[in-house]
Amino acid sequence: MQKAIIITAPSGAGKTTLVKKLLQERSDLAFSVSACTRHKRENEVEGKDYYFITPQQFQQKIKEGAFAEWEEVYENMYYGTLMSEIERIWADNKTVIFDIDVKGALSLKKKLGSKALAVFIAPPSVKVLKSRLENRGTENQQTLQKRVDKALYEMKYKEAMDTFVINDNLEEAFQQLSIKVDAFIHLDE
Ligand code: 5GP
């Protein structure tokens, strides 16, 4: 059966690390590479982390109906899930895993219904979340404050997902997430 795991969280809750760990451990999962208009960070790889495209190319893809969902996640920064990624992964008989923002997660959950498990990764506290964003070193003072404000608002989406995991200790959070993912993948077998 075609299945999907949607991992969502406020920025800085550690969801990307958890998604990467899941992908390392499970060869039955494949990552849906999103398209986005922000600049590539130093450690990122084109086509692996994202398809980095221009705002014009992004608008063109919207027109073509290429996205399953898309959001302006930050001001003038667009991110979108490509239908072609979902189809490619399902054709390969794998479960697709998404790392996306809360609004995109809700849209995908509505679209995919029982095919998808939507997991909210919650930070243990706002203080921890702020220091994680600072330590990541990818933000300046202005973008940091923006991301913190957004994270506070995004916490409200926790109840809208199927389940949640609190990321206090990475190993424990990973164990909890693995159990949930495994149970979902083997459901109906
Ligand atoms: P970052 O710029 O830190 O890589 O990502 C910013 C936010 O955009 C994260 O919450 C990330 O999960 C989210 N994101 C990444 N890809 C997509 C996508 O295709 N759609 C939506 N709605 N959000 C995305």
Coordinates of N, CA and C and ligand atoms in Angstrom, one line a residue:
M1 N 0.8 -1.2 0.0 CA 0.0 0.0 0.0 C 0.9 1.3 0.0
Q2 N 0.4 2.3 -0.7 CA 1.2 3.5 -0.8 C 1.0 4.3 0.5
K3 N 2.1 4.6 1.2 CA 2.0 5.2 2.5 C 2.9 6.4 2.6
A4 N 2.6 7.3 3.6 CA 3.4 8.5 3.8 C 3.6 8.8 5.3
I5 N 4.7 9.3 5.6 CA 5.0 9.8 7.0 C 5.3 11.3 6.9
I6 N 4.5 12.0 7.6 CA 4.6 13.5 7.5 C 5.2 13.9 8.9
I7 N 6.5 14.5 8.8 CA 7.1 14.9 10.0 C 7.1 16.4 10.0
T8 N 6.4 17.0 11.0 CA 6.3 18.5 11.1 C 6.6 18.9 12.5
A9 N 6.9 20.2 12.6 CA 7.3 20.8 13.9 C 7.6 22.3 13.8
P10 N 7.6 23.0 14.9 CA 8.1 24.4 14.8 C 9.6 24.3 14.4
S11 N 10.1 25.3 13.7 CA 11.5 25.4 13.4 C 12.4 25.3 14.6
G12 N 13.4 24.4 14.6 CA 14.3 24.3 15.7 C 13.9 23.2 16.7
A13 N 12.8 22.4 16.4 CA 12.4 21.3 17.3 C 13.2 20.1 17.0
G14 N 14.0 20.1 16.0 CA 14.9 18.9 15.7 C 14.3 17.9 14.7
K15 N 13.3 18.3 13.9 CA 12.7 17.3 13.1 C 13.6 16.9 11.9
T16 N 14.4 17.8 11.4 CA 15.3 17.4 10.3 C 16.3 16.3 10.7
T17 N 16.8 16.4 11.9 CA 17.8 15.4 12.4 C 17.0 14.1 12.6
L18 N 15.8 14.1 13.1 CA 15.1 12.9 13.3 C 14.7 12.2 11.9
V19 N 14.4 13.0 10.9 CA 14.1 12.5 9.6 C 15.3 11.9 9.0
K20 N 16.5 12.5 9.2 CA 17.7 12.0 8.6 C 18.1 10.7 9.3
K21 N 17.8 10.6 10.6 CA 18.1 9.3 11.3 C 17.2 8.2 10.9
L22 N 16.0 8.5 10.7 CA 15.0 7.5 10.2 C 15.4 7.0 8.8
L23 N 15.8 7.9 8.0 CA 16.2 7.5 6.6 C 17.5 6.6 6.7
Q24 N 18.4 6.9 7.6 CA 19.6 6.1 7.7 C 19.2 4.6 8.2
E25 N 18.2 4.5 9.0 CA 17.9 3.2 9.6 C 16.9 2.4 8.8
R26 N 16.1 3.1 7.9 CA 15.1 2.3 7.2 C 15.2 2.5 5.7
S27 N 15.5 1.4 5.1 CA 15.6 1.5 3.6 C 14.3 1.5 2.9
D28 N 13.2 1.2 3.7 CA 11.8 1.2 3.1 C 11.2 2.7 3.1
L29 N 12.0 3.6 3.5 CA 11.6 5.0 3.5 C 12.4 5.8 2.4
A30 N 11.7 6.8 1.8 CA 12.5 7.7 0.9 C 12.0 9.1 1.1
F31 N 12.9 10.0 1.1 CA 12.7 11.4 1.4 C 12.1 12.2 0.2
S32 N 11.0 12.9 0.4 CA 10.5 13.7 -0.6 C 11.3 15.0 -0.7
V33 N 12.0 15.3 -1.7 CA 12.9 16.5 -1.8 C 12.0 17.6 -2.3
S34 N 11.8 18.6 -1.5 CA 11.0 19.8 -1.8 C 11.7 20.7 -2.7
A35 N 10.9 21.6 -3.4 CA 11.5 22.7 -4.1 C 11.5 23.9 -3.2
C36 N 12.5 24.8 -3.2 CA 12.4 26.0 -2.4 C 13.2 27.1 -3.0
T37 N 12.8 28.3 -2.6 CA 13.4 29.5 -3.2 C 14.5 30.2 -2.4
R38 N 14.8 29.6 -1.2 CA 15.8 30.2 -0.4 C 17.2 29.8 -0.9
H39 N 18.2 30.5 -0.4 CA 19.6 30.2 -0.8 C 20.1 28.9 -0.2
K40 N 20.9 28.2 -0.9 CA 21.4 26.9 -0.4 C 22.4 27.2 0.7
R41 N 22.3 26.4 1.8 CA 23.3 26.6 2.9 C 24.6 25.8 2.5
E42 N 25.7 26.1 3.2 CA 26.9 25.5 2.8 C 27.0 24.0 2.8
N43 N 26.3 23.4 3.8 CA 26.4 21.9 3.9 C 25.3 21.2 3.1
E44 N 24.5 22.0 2.4 CA 23.4 21.3 1.7 C 23.7 20.9 0.2
V45 N 23.0 19.9 -0.3 CA 23.3 19.4 -1.6 C 22.0 19.6 -2.5
E46 N 22.2 20.2 -3.6 CA 21.1 20.4 -4.6 C 20.5 19.0 -5.0
G47 N 19.2 18.9 -4.9 CA 18.6 17.6 -5.3 C 18.6 16.6 -4.2
K48 N 19.2 16.9 -3.1 CA 19.2 15.9 -2.0 C 18.5 16.5 -0.8
D49 N 18.9 17.8 -0.5 CA 18.2 18.5 0.6 C 16.9 19.2 0.0
Y50 N 17.2 19.9 -1.1 CA 16.1 20.6 -1.8 C 16.5 20.7 -3.2
Y51 N 15.4 21.1 -4.0 CA 15.7 21.6 -5.4 C 15.7 23.1 -5.2
F52 N 16.8 23.7 -5.3 CA 16.9 25.2 -5.1 C 16.5 25.9 -6.4
I53 N 15.4 26.5 -6.4 CA 14.9 27.2 -7.7 C 14.6 28.7 -7.5
T54 N 14.5 29.4 -8.6 CA 14.2 30.8 -8.5 C 12.7 31.0 -8.2
P55 N 12.4 32.2 -7.7 CA 10.9 32.5 -7.5 C 10.2 32.4 -8.8
Q56 N 10.8 32.7 -9.9 CA 10.1 32.6 -11.2 C 9.8 31.2 -11.6
Q57 N 10.8 30.3 -11.3 CA 10.6 28.9 -11.6 C 9.5 28.3 -10.7
F58 N 9.5 28.8 -9.4 CA 8.5 28.4 -8.4 C 7.1 28.7 -8.9
Q59 N 7.0 30.0 -9.4 CA 5.6 30.4 -9.9 C 5.2 29.6 -11.1
Q60 N 6.1 29.3 -11.9 CA 5.8 28.4 -13.1 C 5.3 27.1 -12.7
K61 N 5.9 26.5 -11.6 CA 5.5 25.2 -11.2 C 4.1 25.2 -10.5
I62 N 3.8 26.4 -9.9 CA 2.5 26.5 -9.3 C 1.5 26.5 -10.5
K63 N 1.8 27.3 -11.5 CA 0.9 27.3 -12.7 C 0.7 26.0 -13.3
E64 N 1.8 25.2 -13.4 CA 1.7 23.9 -14.0 C 0.9 22.8 -13.1
G65 N 0.7 23.2 -11.9 CA 0.0 22.3 -10.9 C 1.0 21.2 -10.5
A66 N 2.3 21.5 -10.4 CA 3.3 20.5 -10.1 C 3.3 20.2 -8.6
F67 N 2.7 21.1 -7.7 CA 2.8 20.9 -6.3 C 1.6 20.2 -5.6
A68 N 1.9 19.3 -4.7 CA 0.9 18.7 -3.9 C 0.4 19.7 -2.8
E69 N 1.4 20.5 -2.4 CA 1.1 21.7 -1.5 C 2.3 22.6 -1.6
W70 N 2.1 23.9 -1.3 CA 3.2 24.8 -1.2 C 2.8 25.9 -0.2
E71 N 3.9 26.5 0.4 CA 3.6 27.6 1.3 C 4.7 28.6 1.2
E72 N 4.4 29.8 1.6 CA 5.4 30.9 1.8 C 5.8 30.7 3.2
V73 N 6.7 29.9 3.5 CA 7.0 29.5 4.9 C 7.6 30.7 5.7
Y74 N 8.5 31.4 5.0 CA 9.0 32.7 5.5 C 8.8 33.7 4.5
E75 N 8.9 35.0 4.8 CA 8.6 36.1 3.9 C 9.5 35.9 2.6
N76 N 8.8 35.8 1.5 CA 9.5 35.7 0.2 C 10.4 34.4 0.1
M77 N 10.0 33.4 0.9 CA 10.7 32.1 0.8 C 9.6 31.0 0.6
Y78 N 9.6 30.5 -0.5 CA 8.6 29.5 -0.9 C 9.1 28.1 -0.8
Y79 N 8.3 27.2 -0.3 CA 8.7 25.8 -0.2 C 7.5 25.0 -0.8
G80 N 7.8 23.9 -1.5 CA 6.6 23.1 -2.0 C 7.0 21.7 -2.2
T81 N 6.0 20.8 -2.0 CA 6.1 19.4 -2.2 C 5.7 19.1 -3.6
L82 N 6.6 18.4 -4.4 CA 6.3 18.1 -5.8 C 5.6 16.8 -5.9
M83 N 4.5 16.8 -6.7 CA 3.7 15.6 -6.9 C 4.7 14.5 -7.5
S84 N 5.6 14.9 -8.3 CA 6.5 14.0 -9.0 C 7.4 13.2 -8.0
E85 N 7.7 13.9 -6.8 CA 8.5 13.2 -5.8 C 7.7 12.0 -5.2
I86 N 6.4 12.3 -4.9 CA 5.5 11.3 -4.2 C 5.4 10.1 -5.2
E87 N 5.1 10.5 -6.5 CA 4.9 9.4 -7.5 C 6.1 8.6 -7.7
R88 N 7.3 9.2 -7.7 CA 8.6 8.5 -7.9 C 8.8 7.5 -6.8
I89 N 8.5 8.0 -5.6 CA 8.8 7.1 -4.4 C 7.8 6.0 -4.3
W90 N 6.6 6.3 -4.6 CA 5.6 5.2 -4.5 C 5.8 4.2 -5.7
A91 N 6.3 4.6 -6.8 CA 6.6 3.7 -7.9 C 7.7 2.8 -7.6
D92 N 8.5 3.3 -6.6 CA 9.7 2.5 -6.2 C 9.3 1.6 -5.0
N93 N 8.0 1.5 -4.7 CA 7.4 0.7 -3.6 C 8.0 1.1 -2.2
K94 N 8.2 2.4 -2.0 CA 8.7 2.9 -0.7 C 7.7 3.8 -0.1
T95 N 7.9 4.0 1.2 CA 7.0 4.9 2.0 C 7.7 6.3 1.9
V96 N 6.9 7.3 1.5 CA 7.5 8.6 1.4 C 7.5 9.3 2.7
I97 N 8.6 10.0 3.0 CA 8.7 10.8 4.2 C 8.9 12.3 3.9
F98 N 8.1 13.1 4.6 CA 8.1 14.5 4.3 C 8.7 15.3 5.6
D99 N 9.5 16.3 5.4 CA 9.9 17.2 6.4 C 9.4 18.6 6.0
I100 N 8.2 18.9 6.6 CA 7.6 20.1 6.1 C 7.0 21.0 7.3
D101 N 6.6 22.2 7.0 CA 6.1 23.1 8.0 C 4.6 22.7 8.3
V102 N 4.1 23.3 9.4 CA 2.8 22.8 9.9 C 1.6 23.0 9.0
K103 N 1.6 24.1 8.2 CA 0.5 24.3 7.3 C 0.6 23.3 6.2
G104 N 1.8 23.1 5.6 CA 1.9 22.1 4.6 C 1.6 20.7 5.1
A105 N 1.9 20.4 6.3 CA 1.6 19.1 6.9 C 0.1 18.9 6.9
L106 N -0.6 19.9 7.3 CA -2.1 19.8 7.4 C -2.7 19.6 6.0
S107 N -2.2 20.3 5.0 CA -2.7 20.2 3.6 C -2.4 18.8 3.1
L108 N -1.2 18.3 3.4 CA -0.9 16.9 2.9 C -1.7 15.9 3.6
K109 N -1.9 16.0 4.9 CA -2.7 15.1 5.7 C -4.2 15.0 5.1
K110 N -4.7 16.2 4.8 CA -6.0 16.3 4.2 C -6.1 15.5 2.9
K111 N -5.0 15.7 2.1 CA -5.0 15.1 0.8 C -4.8 13.6 0.8
L112 N -3.9 13.2 1.7 CA -3.5 11.7 1.8 C -4.4 10.9 2.7
G113 N -5.1 11.5 3.7 CA -6.0 10.8 4.6 C -5.3 9.7 5.3
S114 N -5.9 8.5 5.3 CA -5.4 7.4 6.1 C -4.1 6.8 5.5
K115 N -3.7 7.3 4.4 CA -2.4 6.8 3.8 C -1.2 7.4 4.5
A116 N -1.5 8.5 5.3 CA -0.5 9.3 5.9 C -0.6 9.3 7.5
L117 N 0.6 9.2 8.1 CA 0.7 9.4 9.5 C 1.4 10.8 9.7
A118 N 0.7 11.7 10.4 CA 1.3 13.0 10.6 C 1.8 13.1 12.0
V119 N 3.1 13.3 12.2 CA 3.7 13.3 13.5 C 4.3 14.7 13.8
F120 N 3.9 15.3 14.9 CA 4.3 16.6 15.3 C 5.5 16.4 16.3
I121 N 6.6 17.0 16.0 CA 7.8 16.9 16.9 C 7.8 18.2 17.7
A122 N 7.6 18.1 19.0 CA 7.5 19.2 19.9 C 8.8 19.5 20.7
P123 N 9.3 20.7 20.8 CA 10.4 21.0 21.6 C 10.0 21.0 23.0
P124 N 11.0 20.7 24.0 CA 10.6 20.6 25.4 C 10.1 21.9 25.9
S125 N 10.7 23.0 25.4 CA 10.3 24.4 25.9 C 10.7 25.4 24.8
V126 N 10.1 26.6 25.0 CA 10.5 27.7 24.0 C 11.9 28.1 24.2
K127 N 12.4 28.1 25.5 CA 13.8 28.4 25.8 C 14.8 27.5 25.0
V128 N 14.5 26.2 25.1 CA 15.3 25.2 24.4 C 15.3 25.5 22.9
L129 N 14.1 25.7 22.4 CA 14.0 25.9 21.0 C 14.8 27.1 20.5
K130 N 14.8 28.2 21.3 CA 15.5 29.4 20.9 C 17.0 29.1 20.9
S131 N 17.5 28.4 22.0 CA 18.9 28.2 22.0 C 19.4 27.2 20.9
R132 N 18.5 26.3 20.5 CA 18.8 25.4 19.4 C 19.0 26.2 18.1
L133 N 18.1 27.1 17.9 CA 18.2 27.9 16.7 C 19.4 28.8 16.7
E134 N 19.8 29.3 17.8 CA 21.0 30.1 17.9 C 22.2 29.3 17.7
N135 N 22.3 28.1 18.2 CA 23.4 27.2 18.1 C 23.6 26.7 16.7
R136 N 22.5 26.7 15.9 CA 22.6 26.2 14.5 C 23.4 27.2 13.7
G137 N 23.4 28.4 14.1 CA 24.3 29.4 13.5 C 23.9 29.8 12.1
T138 N 22.7 29.5 11.7 CA 22.2 29.8 10.4 C 21.4 31.1 10.4
E139 N 21.1 31.6 11.5 CA 20.2 32.8 11.6 C 21.0 34.0 12.1
N140 N 20.6 35.2 11.6 CA 21.0 36.5 12.2 C 19.9 36.9 13.2
Q141 N 20.2 38.0 13.9 CA 19.3 38.4 15.0 C 17.8 38.5 14.5
Q142 N 17.7 39.1 13.3 CA 16.4 39.4 12.8 C 15.6 38.1 12.4
T143 N 16.3 37.2 11.7 CA 15.7 36.0 11.2 C 15.4 35.1 12.4
L144 N 16.3 35.2 13.4 CA 16.1 34.3 14.7 C 14.8 34.7 15.4
Q145 N 14.6 36.0 15.5 CA 13.4 36.4 16.2 C 12.1 36.0 15.4
K146 N 12.2 36.1 14.1 CA 11.1 35.7 13.2 C 10.8 34.3 13.4
R147 N 11.9 33.5 13.5 CA 11.7 32.0 13.6 C 11.1 31.6 15.0
V148 N 11.5 32.4 16.0 CA 11.0 32.1 17.4 C 9.5 32.5 17.4
D149 N 9.2 33.6 16.9 CA 7.7 34.0 16.9 C 6.9 33.0 16.2
K150 N 7.4 32.6 15.1 CA 6.7 31.6 14.2 C 6.5 30.3 15.0
A151 N 7.6 29.9 15.6 CA 7.6 28.6 16.4 C 6.5 28.6 17.4
L152 N 6.3 29.7 18.1 CA 5.3 29.9 19.2 C 3.9 29.6 18.6
Y153 N 3.7 30.3 17.4 CA 2.4 30.1 16.8 C 2.2 28.7 16.3
E154 N 3.3 28.1 15.8 CA 3.2 26.8 15.2 C 2.9 25.7 16.2
M155 N 3.2 25.9 17.5 CA 2.9 24.9 18.5 C 1.4 24.6 18.6
K156 N 0.6 25.5 18.1 CA -0.9 25.3 18.2 C -1.3 24.2 17.2
Y157 N -0.5 23.8 16.3 CA -0.8 22.8 15.3 C -0.6 21.4 15.9
K158 N -0.1 21.3 17.0 CA 0.2 19.9 17.6 C -1.0 19.0 17.6
E159 N -2.1 19.6 18.1 CA -3.4 18.8 18.2 C -3.9 18.4 16.9
A160 N -3.6 19.1 15.8 CA -4.1 18.8 14.5 C -3.5 17.6 13.8
M161 N -2.4 17.1 14.4 CA -1.7 16.0 13.7 C -2.2 14.6 14.4
D162 N -1.7 13.5 13.8 CA -2.2 12.2 14.3 C -1.6 11.9 15.6
T163 N -0.3 12.3 15.8 CA 0.4 12.0 17.0 C 1.5 12.9 17.2
F164 N 2.2 12.9 18.4 CA 3.3 13.8 18.6 C 4.5 13.1 19.4
V165 N 5.6 13.6 19.3 CA 6.8 13.2 20.1 C 7.5 14.4 20.6
I166 N 7.8 14.4 21.9 CA 8.6 15.5 22.5 C 10.1 15.2 22.3
N167 N 10.8 16.2 21.7 CA 12.2 16.0 21.4 C 13.0 16.7 22.5
D168 N 13.1 16.0 23.7 CA 14.0 16.5 24.8 C 15.3 15.9 24.6
N169 N 15.4 14.5 24.6 CA 16.6 13.8 24.4 C 16.5 13.1 23.0
L170 N 17.4 13.4 22.2 CA 17.3 12.9 20.8 C 17.1 11.4 20.6
E171 N 17.9 10.6 21.4 CA 17.8 9.2 21.3 C 16.4 8.7 21.7
E172 N 15.9 9.2 22.8 CA 14.6 8.8 23.3 C 13.5 9.2 22.3
A173 N 13.6 10.4 21.8 CA 12.6 10.9 20.8 C 12.7 10.0 19.5
F174 N 13.9 9.6 19.1 CA 14.1 8.8 18.0 C 13.4 7.4 18.2
Q175 N 13.6 6.8 19.4 CA 13.0 5.5 19.7 C 11.5 5.6 19.6
Q176 N 11.0 6.6 20.2 CA 9.5 6.8 20.2 C 9.0 7.0 18.8
L177 N 9.7 7.8 18.0 CA 9.3 8.0 16.6 C 9.4 6.7 15.8
S178 N 10.4 6.0 16.0 CA 10.6 4.7 15.3 C 9.5 3.7 15.5
I179 N 9.1 3.6 16.8 CA 8.0 2.7 17.1 C 6.7 3.1 16.4
K180 N 6.4 4.4 16.4 CA 5.2 4.9 15.8 C 5.2 4.6 14.3
V181 N 6.4 4.9 13.7 CA 6.5 4.8 12.2 C 6.4 3.3 11.8
D182 N 7.1 2.5 12.6 CA 7.0 1.0 12.3 C 5.6 0.5 12.4
A183 N 4.9 0.9 13.5 CA 3.5 0.4 13.7 C 2.7 0.8 12.5
F184 N 2.8 2.1 12.0 CA 2.0 2.6 10.9 C 2.3 1.8 9.6
I185 N 3.6 1.6 9.4 CA 4.0 0.9 8.1 C 3.5 -0.5 8.1
H186 N 3.4 -1.2 9.3 CA 3.0 -2.6 9.3 C 1.5 -2.7 9.5
L187 N 0.8 -1.6 9.7 CA -0.7 -1.6 9.9 C -1.3 -2.2 8.6
D188 N -2.3 -3.0 8.7 CA -3.0 -3.6 7.6 C -2.2 -4.7 6.8
E189 N -1.1 -5.1 7.4 CA -0.3 -6.1 6.6 C -0.9 -7.5 6.9
Ligands
5GP1 P1 14.6 25.4 6.2 O1 14.7 26.7 5.5 O2 15.1 25.5 7.6 O3 15.2 24.2 5.5 O4 13.1 25.0 6.3 C1 12.1 25.9 6.7 C2 10.8 25.2 6.9 O5 10.2 24.8 5.7 C3 10.9 23.9 7.7 O6 9.9 23.8 8.7 C4 10.8 22.8 6.7 O7 10.3 21.6 7.2 C5 9.7 23.5 5.8 N1 9.6 22.9 4.5 C6 10.5 22.2 3.8 N2 10.0 21.8 2.6 C7 8.7 22.1 2.6 C8 7.6 21.9 1.7 O8 7.8 21.3 0.6 N3 6.4 22.4 2.0 C9 6.2 23.1 3.1 N4 5.0 23.6 3.4 N5 7.2 23.3 4.0 C10 8.4 22.8 3.8

